[in-house]
Short mmCIF file of C-alpha atoms and ligand atoms in Angstrom, two decimals:
data_model
loop_
_atom_site.label_atom_id
_atom_site.label_comp_id
_atom_site.label_asym_id
_atom_site.label_seq_id
_atom_site.Cartn_x
_atom_site.Cartn_y
_atom_site.Cartn_z
CA MET A 1 12.68 -2.40 24.37
CA LYS A 2 12.60 -4.73 21.29
CA ILE A 3 8.98 -6.11 20.35
CA LEU A 4 8.58 -8.52 17.74
CA VAL A 5 5.67 -7.85 15.49
CA THR A 6 4.51 -10.83 13.53
CA GLY A 7 2.16 -9.73 10.43
CA GLY A 8 3.75 -6.26 11.13
CA ALA A 9 3.17 -5.21 7.38
CA GLY A 10 -0.62 -6.04 7.78
CA TYR A 11 -3.46 -3.81 8.21
CA ILE A 12 -3.50 -3.76 12.18
CA GLY A 13 0.18 -4.80 12.45
CA SER A 14 1.25 -1.74 10.53
CA HIS A 15 -0.78 0.49 12.84
CA ALA A 16 0.57 -1.13 15.77
CA VAL A 17 4.24 -0.97 14.65
CA VAL A 18 3.94 3.03 14.33
CA GLU A 19 2.19 3.34 17.85
CA LEU A 20 5.11 1.03 19.41
CA HIS A 21 7.65 3.10 17.79
CA GLN A 22 6.21 6.28 18.74
CA ALA A 23 5.91 5.05 22.30
CA GLY A 24 9.41 4.32 22.55
CA TYR A 25 9.86 0.64 21.74
CA GLN A 26 11.84 -0.91 18.88
CA PRO A 27 9.39 -2.95 16.91
CA VAL A 28 10.90 -5.61 14.52
CA ILE A 29 8.62 -6.85 11.66
CA ILE A 30 8.23 -10.43 10.63
CA ASP A 31 6.03 -10.74 7.23
CA ASP A 32 5.69 -13.12 4.55
CA PHE A 33 3.66 -10.67 2.42
CA SER A 34 0.92 -13.28 1.74
CA ASN A 35 -1.66 -10.90 2.42
CA SER A 36 0.16 -7.39 2.90
CA GLU A 37 1.93 -5.28 0.56
CA GLU A 38 5.83 -3.98 0.67
CA SER A 39 4.17 -0.33 0.49
CA ALA A 40 3.05 -0.53 3.99
CA LEU A 41 6.87 -0.62 5.04
CA ALA A 42 7.17 2.59 3.01
CA GLY A 43 4.27 4.28 4.60
CA ILE A 44 5.69 3.22 8.05
CA GLU A 45 9.09 4.67 7.21
CA ALA A 46 7.16 8.08 5.92
CA ILE A 47 5.16 8.41 9.25
CA LEU A 48 8.25 7.42 11.73
CA GLY A 49 11.10 8.95 9.64
CA VAL A 50 13.20 5.69 9.94
CA ALA A 51 13.05 2.17 8.63
CA VAL A 52 11.77 -0.46 10.94
CA PRO A 53 13.61 -3.93 10.64
CA LEU A 54 11.94 -6.49 8.65
CA TYR A 55 12.46 -10.03 8.10
CA ARG A 56 10.47 -11.62 5.27
CA ILE A 57 9.61 -15.11 6.49
CA ASP A 58 6.67 -17.20 7.09
CA CYS A 59 6.07 -17.33 10.87
CA ALA A 60 5.24 -21.16 10.84
CA ASP A 61 8.54 -21.93 9.49
CA GLU A 62 10.51 -22.88 12.47
CA ALA A 63 14.21 -22.77 11.34
CA ALA A 64 13.45 -19.14 9.74
CA LEU A 65 11.77 -17.80 13.08
CA ARG A 66 14.60 -19.35 14.99
CA SER A 67 17.04 -17.25 12.88
CA VAL A 68 15.18 -14.22 13.58
CA PHE A 69 15.31 -14.66 17.47
CA ALA A 70 19.11 -15.55 16.99
CA ALA A 71 19.60 -12.23 15.03
CA GLU A 72 17.76 -10.47 17.63
CA PRO A 73 18.92 -11.53 20.83
CA ASP A 74 17.03 -9.14 23.22
CA ILE A 75 13.50 -9.57 22.25
CA ALA A 76 11.26 -8.41 25.20
CA GLY A 77 7.80 -9.59 23.88
CA VAL A 78 6.06 -10.55 20.66
CA ILE A 79 2.87 -9.42 19.26
CA HIS A 80 1.36 -12.02 16.95
CA PHE A 81 -0.84 -10.78 14.33
CA ALA A 82 0.23 -13.09 11.40
CA ALA A 83 -2.72 -15.02 10.54
CA PHE A 84 -5.24 -15.65 7.78
CA LYS A 85 -8.30 -13.66 8.46
CA ALA A 86 -11.19 -14.27 5.82
CA VAL A 87 -14.20 -16.06 7.23
CA GLY A 88 -15.71 -17.05 3.89
CA GLU A 89 -12.13 -18.37 2.61
CA SER A 90 -11.69 -20.47 5.70
CA VAL A 91 -14.94 -22.41 4.94
CA GLN A 92 -13.25 -23.22 1.60
CA LYS A 93 -9.89 -23.88 2.79
CA PRO A 94 -10.06 -25.07 6.56
CA LEU A 95 -6.68 -26.99 6.39
CA ALA A 96 -4.78 -23.81 5.31
CA TYR A 97 -6.41 -21.94 8.19
CA PHE A 98 -5.61 -24.43 10.72
CA GLN A 99 -2.17 -24.97 9.40
CA ASN A 100 -1.31 -21.44 9.06
CA ASN A 101 -3.09 -19.99 12.04
CA VAL A 102 -2.66 -22.59 14.51
CA GLY A 103 0.69 -23.88 13.12
CA SER A 104 2.25 -20.29 13.40
CA LEU A 105 1.22 -19.89 16.85
CA LEU A 106 2.62 -23.46 17.97
CA THR A 107 5.95 -22.59 16.18
CA LEU A 108 6.23 -19.32 17.75
CA LEU A 109 5.61 -20.54 21.32
CA ALA A 110 8.12 -23.02 20.97
CA VAL A 111 10.73 -20.92 19.60
CA MET A 112 9.95 -18.00 22.24
CA LYS A 113 10.30 -21.01 24.97
CA GLU A 114 13.68 -21.84 23.49
CA PHE A 115 15.11 -18.35 23.40
CA GLY A 116 13.43 -17.31 26.89
CA VAL A 117 10.96 -14.98 25.58
CA GLU A 118 8.19 -14.61 28.12
CA ASN A 119 5.47 -11.98 26.97
CA LEU A 120 2.91 -12.35 24.30
CA VAL A 121 0.05 -10.24 22.97
CA PHE A 122 -2.25 -12.39 20.92
CA SER A 123 -4.57 -11.19 18.18
CA SER A 124 -7.92 -12.85 19.19
CA SER A 125 -11.45 -11.73 17.98
CA CYS A 126 -14.95 -11.20 19.08
CA THR A 127 -15.84 -14.21 16.83
CA VAL A 128 -15.06 -16.42 19.73
CA TYR A 129 -18.22 -15.23 21.49
CA GLY A 130 -20.32 -16.92 18.48
CA ILE A 131 -24.04 -15.58 18.90
CA PRO A 132 -24.18 -14.30 22.26
CA ASP A 133 -27.20 -14.80 24.26
CA ALA A 134 -26.95 -11.25 26.07
CA LEU A 135 -25.34 -7.82 24.97
CA PRO A 136 -22.97 -6.34 25.49
CA VAL A 137 -20.46 -9.03 25.78
CA THR A 138 -17.84 -9.19 28.50
CA GLU A 139 -14.87 -11.26 28.78
CA ALA A 140 -16.76 -13.66 31.01
CA THR A 141 -19.46 -14.18 28.33
CA PRO A 142 -19.20 -17.88 27.51
CA THR A 143 -17.67 -18.62 24.00
CA LYS A 144 -19.91 -20.45 21.61
CA PRO A 145 -19.12 -23.01 18.73
CA ALA A 146 -17.38 -21.02 16.12
CA SER A 147 -19.41 -20.30 12.65
CA SER A 148 -16.27 -20.76 10.58
CA PRO A 149 -12.93 -22.48 10.57
CA TYR A 150 -11.37 -19.06 11.00
CA GLY A 151 -13.16 -18.63 14.14
CA ARG A 152 -12.40 -21.81 15.27
CA THR A 153 -8.68 -21.12 14.92
CA LYS A 154 -8.98 -18.11 17.23
CA GLN A 155 -10.50 -20.29 19.68
CA MET A 156 -7.94 -23.09 19.33
CA CYS A 157 -5.27 -20.49 19.74
CA GLU A 158 -6.72 -19.01 23.02
CA ASP A 159 -7.10 -22.53 24.40
CA LEU A 160 -3.65 -23.54 23.28
CA ILE A 161 -2.17 -20.57 25.06
CA ARG A 162 -4.14 -21.47 28.13
CA ASP A 163 -2.88 -25.03 28.20
CA VAL A 164 0.75 -24.16 27.56
CA SER A 165 0.40 -21.46 30.62
CA ALA A 166 -1.18 -24.08 32.88
CA ALA A 167 2.00 -26.10 32.80
CA PRO A 168 3.86 -26.26 36.06
CA ASP A 169 7.22 -24.95 34.59
CA ASN A 170 5.45 -22.05 32.66
CA THR A 171 7.13 -18.85 32.13
CA LEU A 172 4.69 -17.45 29.28
CA HIS A 173 2.63 -14.36 30.27
CA THR A 174 0.01 -13.75 27.59
CA ILE A 175 -2.72 -10.87 26.82
CA LEU A 176 -5.24 -11.91 24.53
CA LEU A 177 -7.03 -9.08 22.90
CA ARG A 178 -10.50 -9.83 21.36
CA TYR A 179 -10.77 -7.36 18.65
CA PHE A 180 -14.19 -6.13 17.67
CA ASN A 181 -14.36 -4.59 13.98
CA PRO A 182 -11.37 -2.49 13.29
CA ILE A 183 -11.82 0.25 10.71
CA GLY A 184 -10.27 3.23 9.19
CA ALA A 185 -6.60 4.29 8.61
CA HIS A 186 -3.75 6.41 9.94
CA ALA A 187 -4.41 10.19 10.24
CA SER A 188 -1.50 10.73 7.80
CA ALA A 189 -3.03 8.30 5.23
CA LYS A 190 0.20 6.61 4.71
CA ILE A 191 -0.80 3.18 6.00
CA GLY A 192 -4.33 1.60 5.87
CA GLU A 193 -6.30 -1.41 4.70
CA LEU A 194 -5.15 -3.05 1.56
CA PRO A 195 -7.80 -5.69 0.79
CA LEU A 196 -6.75 -8.04 -1.93
CA GLY A 197 -9.69 -8.34 -4.53
CA VAL A 198 -13.11 -7.65 -3.81
CA PRO A 199 -13.28 -6.71 0.09
CA ASN A 200 -15.19 -9.12 2.27
CA ASN A 201 -15.48 -6.49 5.06
CA LEU A 202 -17.99 -3.65 5.13
CA VAL A 203 -15.79 -0.46 5.28
CA PRO A 204 -13.41 -0.99 2.52
CA PHE A 205 -16.28 -2.17 0.38
CA ILE A 206 -18.13 1.25 1.20
CA THR A 207 -15.05 3.17 0.19
CA GLN A 208 -14.33 1.39 -2.86
CA THR A 209 -17.99 1.85 -3.90
CA ALA A 210 -17.68 5.47 -3.19
CA ALA A 211 -14.48 5.67 -5.18
CA GLY A 212 -16.29 4.30 -8.23
CA MET A 213 -14.67 0.91 -8.02
CA ARG A 214 -17.72 -0.94 -7.10
CA GLU A 215 -21.01 -0.25 -8.50
CA LYS A 216 -23.02 -0.45 -5.21
CA LEU A 217 -22.83 -1.88 -1.51
CA THR A 218 -25.16 -4.96 -0.99
CA ILE A 219 -26.31 -4.76 2.80
CA TYR A 220 -26.63 -8.21 3.94
CA GLY A 221 -30.14 -8.16 5.36
CA ASN A 222 -32.51 -6.02 6.92
CA ASP A 223 -34.81 -8.18 8.81
CA TYR A 224 -32.65 -9.05 11.84
CA ASP A 225 -34.21 -8.13 15.44
CA THR A 226 -32.11 -4.91 15.55
CA PRO A 227 -33.04 -1.25 15.65
CA ASP A 228 -33.24 -0.87 12.03
CA GLY A 229 -33.14 -4.49 10.92
CA THR A 230 -29.31 -4.56 9.98
CA ASN A 231 -26.48 -6.35 11.83
CA VAL A 232 -24.82 -4.60 14.70
CA ARG A 233 -21.32 -4.38 15.30
CA ASP A 234 -18.75 -2.51 17.43
CA TYR A 235 -16.41 -0.52 14.91
CA ILE A 236 -13.08 0.65 16.52
CA HIS A 237 -10.65 2.86 14.83
CA VAL A 238 -7.58 0.86 13.83
CA VAL A 239 -5.26 3.40 15.66
CA ASP A 240 -7.17 2.98 18.95
CA LEU A 241 -7.04 -0.67 18.50
CA ALA A 242 -3.13 -0.37 18.02
CA LYS A 243 -2.71 1.79 21.07
CA ALA A 244 -4.35 -1.19 23.11
CA HIS A 245 -1.46 -3.26 22.07
CA VAL A 246 1.04 -0.81 23.31
CA VAL A 247 -0.63 -0.79 26.71
CA ALA A 248 -0.81 -4.46 26.74
CA VAL A 249 2.70 -4.88 26.00
CA GLN A 250 3.79 -2.35 28.70
CA ARG A 251 1.49 -4.18 31.51
CA LEU A 252 3.08 -7.52 30.45
CA LEU A 253 6.71 -6.00 30.75
CA ASP A 254 5.89 -4.35 34.15
CA ARG A 255 4.77 -7.75 35.53
CA LYS A 256 1.25 -6.23 36.48
CA ALA A 257 -0.82 -9.03 34.65
CA SER A 258 -2.79 -10.83 37.55
CA GLU A 259 -2.48 -14.09 35.68
CA PRO A 260 -0.58 -15.84 33.19
CA VAL A 261 -3.44 -15.44 30.64
CA GLU A 262 -5.60 -12.12 30.79
CA THR A 263 -8.34 -11.60 28.23
CA PHE A 264 -9.38 -8.02 27.11
CA ASN A 265 -12.29 -6.92 24.50
CA VAL A 266 -10.90 -4.21 22.68
CA GLY A 267 -14.01 -2.11 21.17
CA THR A 268 -15.56 1.21 21.77
CA GLY A 269 -18.56 -0.37 23.75
CA HIS A 270 -21.05 0.84 21.49
CA GLY A 271 -23.05 -0.99 18.71
CA ASN A 272 -23.94 0.48 15.16
CA THR A 273 -26.13 -0.84 12.42
CA VAL A 274 -24.98 -1.21 9.03
CA LEU A 275 -27.27 1.35 8.01
CA GLU A 276 -25.68 3.76 10.66
CA VAL A 277 -22.34 3.10 9.13
CA VAL A 278 -23.53 3.97 5.66
CA GLN A 279 -25.10 7.18 7.14
CA ALA A 280 -22.00 7.91 9.10
CA PHE A 281 -19.79 7.57 5.90
CA GLU A 282 -22.03 9.73 3.82
CA GLN A 283 -21.43 12.33 6.54
CA ALA A 284 -17.91 11.97 6.65
CA SER A 285 -17.31 11.85 2.92
CA GLY A 286 -19.90 14.29 1.81
CA GLN A 287 -21.14 11.74 -0.67
CA LYS A 288 -24.24 9.65 -1.12
CA LEU A 289 -23.51 5.89 -1.35
CA ASN A 290 -25.30 3.61 -3.75
CA TYR A 291 -26.50 0.53 -1.79
CA SER A 292 -29.15 -1.99 -1.81
CA ILE A 293 -30.58 -4.64 0.62
CA GLY A 294 -29.94 -8.05 -0.27
CA PRO A 295 -30.12 -11.57 1.48
CA ARG A 296 -28.46 -12.36 4.75
CA ARG A 297 -24.97 -13.67 4.60
CA PRO A 298 -24.57 -17.14 6.01
CA GLY A 299 -22.57 -17.09 9.20
CA ASP A 300 -23.26 -13.27 10.18
CA VAL A 301 -23.80 -12.75 13.67
CA PRO A 302 -27.10 -10.71 14.28
CA ALA A 303 -25.52 -8.17 16.70
CA ILE A 304 -22.48 -8.12 18.87
CA TYR A 305 -20.60 -5.14 20.47
CA ALA A 306 -18.10 -5.25 23.53
CA ASP A 307 -18.51 -4.29 27.10
CA ALA A 308 -15.29 -2.29 27.24
CA THR A 309 -15.12 -1.93 31.05
CA LYS A 310 -12.25 -4.21 31.75
CA ALA A 311 -9.87 -2.64 29.16
CA GLU A 312 -10.69 0.76 30.65
CA GLN A 313 -10.38 -0.16 34.50
CA VAL A 314 -7.40 -2.60 34.17
CA LEU A 315 -5.63 -1.45 31.03
CA GLY A 316 -6.62 2.20 31.23
CA PHE A 317 -7.74 1.80 27.61
CA LYS A 318 -10.43 3.95 26.13
CA THR A 319 -11.13 4.41 22.52
CA GLU A 320 -10.89 8.07 21.24
CA THR A 321 -11.93 8.29 17.66
CA SER A 322 -15.67 8.54 16.76
CA LEU A 323 -17.66 6.56 14.12
CA VAL A 324 -17.74 9.42 11.57
CA ASP A 325 -13.92 10.33 12.12
CA SER A 326 -12.84 6.77 11.80
CA LEU A 327 -14.88 6.62 8.50
CA ALA A 328 -13.43 9.88 7.19
CA SER A 329 -9.94 8.50 7.74
CA ALA A 330 -10.80 5.46 5.89
CA TRP A 331 -12.17 7.71 3.02
CA LYS A 332 -9.02 9.61 3.15
CA TRP A 333 -6.81 6.60 2.73
CA GLN A 334 -9.03 5.45 -0.13
CA GLN A 335 -8.47 8.52 -2.11
CA THR A 336 -4.76 7.86 -1.95
CA LEU A 337 -4.87 4.40 -3.62
C1 UD1 B 1 -16.20 -10.88 10.88
C2 UD1 B 1 -15.74 -11.48 12.52
C3 UD1 B 1 -14.51 -10.89 12.91
C4 UD1 B 1 -13.44 -11.19 11.94
C5 UD1 B 1 -13.79 -10.70 10.62
C6 UD1 B 1 -12.81 -11.12 9.81
C7 UD1 B 1 -17.56 -11.79 13.77
C8 UD1 B 1 -18.76 -11.04 14.77
N1 UD1 B 1 -16.86 -11.13 13.27
O1 UD1 B 1 -16.34 -9.66 11.16
O2 UD1 B 1 -14.23 -11.56 14.19
O3 UD1 B 1 -12.39 -10.69 12.45
O4 UD1 B 1 -15.18 -11.30 10.03
O5 UD1 B 1 -13.20 -10.65 8.27
O6 UD1 B 1 -17.67 -12.94 13.52
N2 UD1 B 1 -21.61 -6.20 5.30
C9 UD1 B 1 -22.51 -5.89 4.37
N3 UD1 B 1 -22.15 -5.87 3.10
C10 UD1 B 1 -20.80 -6.12 2.81
C11 UD1 B 1 -19.98 -6.29 3.74
C12 UD1 B 1 -20.52 -6.34 4.99
O7 UD1 B 1 -23.79 -5.68 4.59
O8 UD1 B 1 -20.45 -5.86 1.59
C13 UD1 B 1 -22.09 -6.41 6.72
C14 UD1 B 1 -21.99 -7.57 7.36
O9 UD1 B 1 -23.28 -8.33 7.09
C15 UD1 B 1 -21.80 -7.34 8.99
C16 UD1 B 1 -21.03 -6.09 8.81
O10 UD1 B 1 -21.36 -5.33 7.55
O11 UD1 B 1 -23.07 -7.15 9.43
C17 UD1 B 1 -19.59 -5.99 8.99
O12 UD1 B 1 -18.96 -7.07 8.26
P1 UD1 B 1 -17.60 -7.42 7.96
O13 UD1 B 1 -16.79 -6.02 7.81
O14 UD1 B 1 -17.34 -8.51 7.05
O15 UD1 B 1 -17.12 -7.95 9.58
P2 UD1 B 1 -17.74 -9.20 10.48
O16 UD1 B 1 -18.26 -10.07 9.57
O17 UD1 B 1 -18.60 -8.46 11.47
#
């Protein structure tokens, strides 16, 4: 079964390609390398022992996308990772975010329809919940106005898929996966996160600080209404997250989905504070981390973590990797860079 993976050279995409192949699927990668590196392909090949087919195109380029579908006539489904993902950058360049994230989905849906490809797994985000009224968030928790253009693109893409799927002649079957915070790297340390420039995200900033590339971590605020005053997030190991895509694809192919668009939270079901992550990193690496407390980062959600019950009950999906082990894998990866 051939699965097209847009953004397959990226952080989550590369791990999903590995898990798909190891589960017996034939992944085919589309990537324009706007926020990924060629080295991810070598890492994938080193893990799998075979090269995965790659098309170097922008997913929003309709003619190029059409040529991929024409060259790969038996695509059973698509996992659509390709998107811009930096919250801060999206405030600076909103148009680029809407064009890329919404534009590529529109193009993809049109080409999938043209070629009769009916199965889609879409990368959504817990950012669609905004600042939730109650924790943990379930899939039924109402979405709130997005705090950034990035978040808005995820909400718009979800809405777009729902509207397309409500058409009388609809043939599209979609699973929306709302990711919490992916961290860590493949156990082989051959693929992992490759942030360009100064990392925005917590874990690459921590590992770069421990590696001596950054002087210290600034923790964005310790006066939130949380157990130790720092933000709470649900940190999920990227390989666990990748495996959720494999079960989602299988469910679509088996036509087991109960409705044209199904939504699942993909998190561990546990919240951890930033300070807990720092402590877990120190335990995993055996190093003390240099950090200080700074002001709050605008747009940060005080606390969010998943109710992971639906994914467990419906998909049979449960995370396996602890926070300490996830951070150990991130540290192992950092040391290869
Ligand atoms: C956010 C979005 C997520 C999106 C991601 C993309 C929410 C709830 N989450 O993740 O959907 O996919 O951006 O990048 O909107 N921190 C520090 N110091 C640092 C870096 C981070 O203290 O140098 C803290 C943050 O304040 C936050 C936590 O670490 O509490 C995690 O931050 P980060 O890794 O950037 O992810 P989110 O902002 O949670």
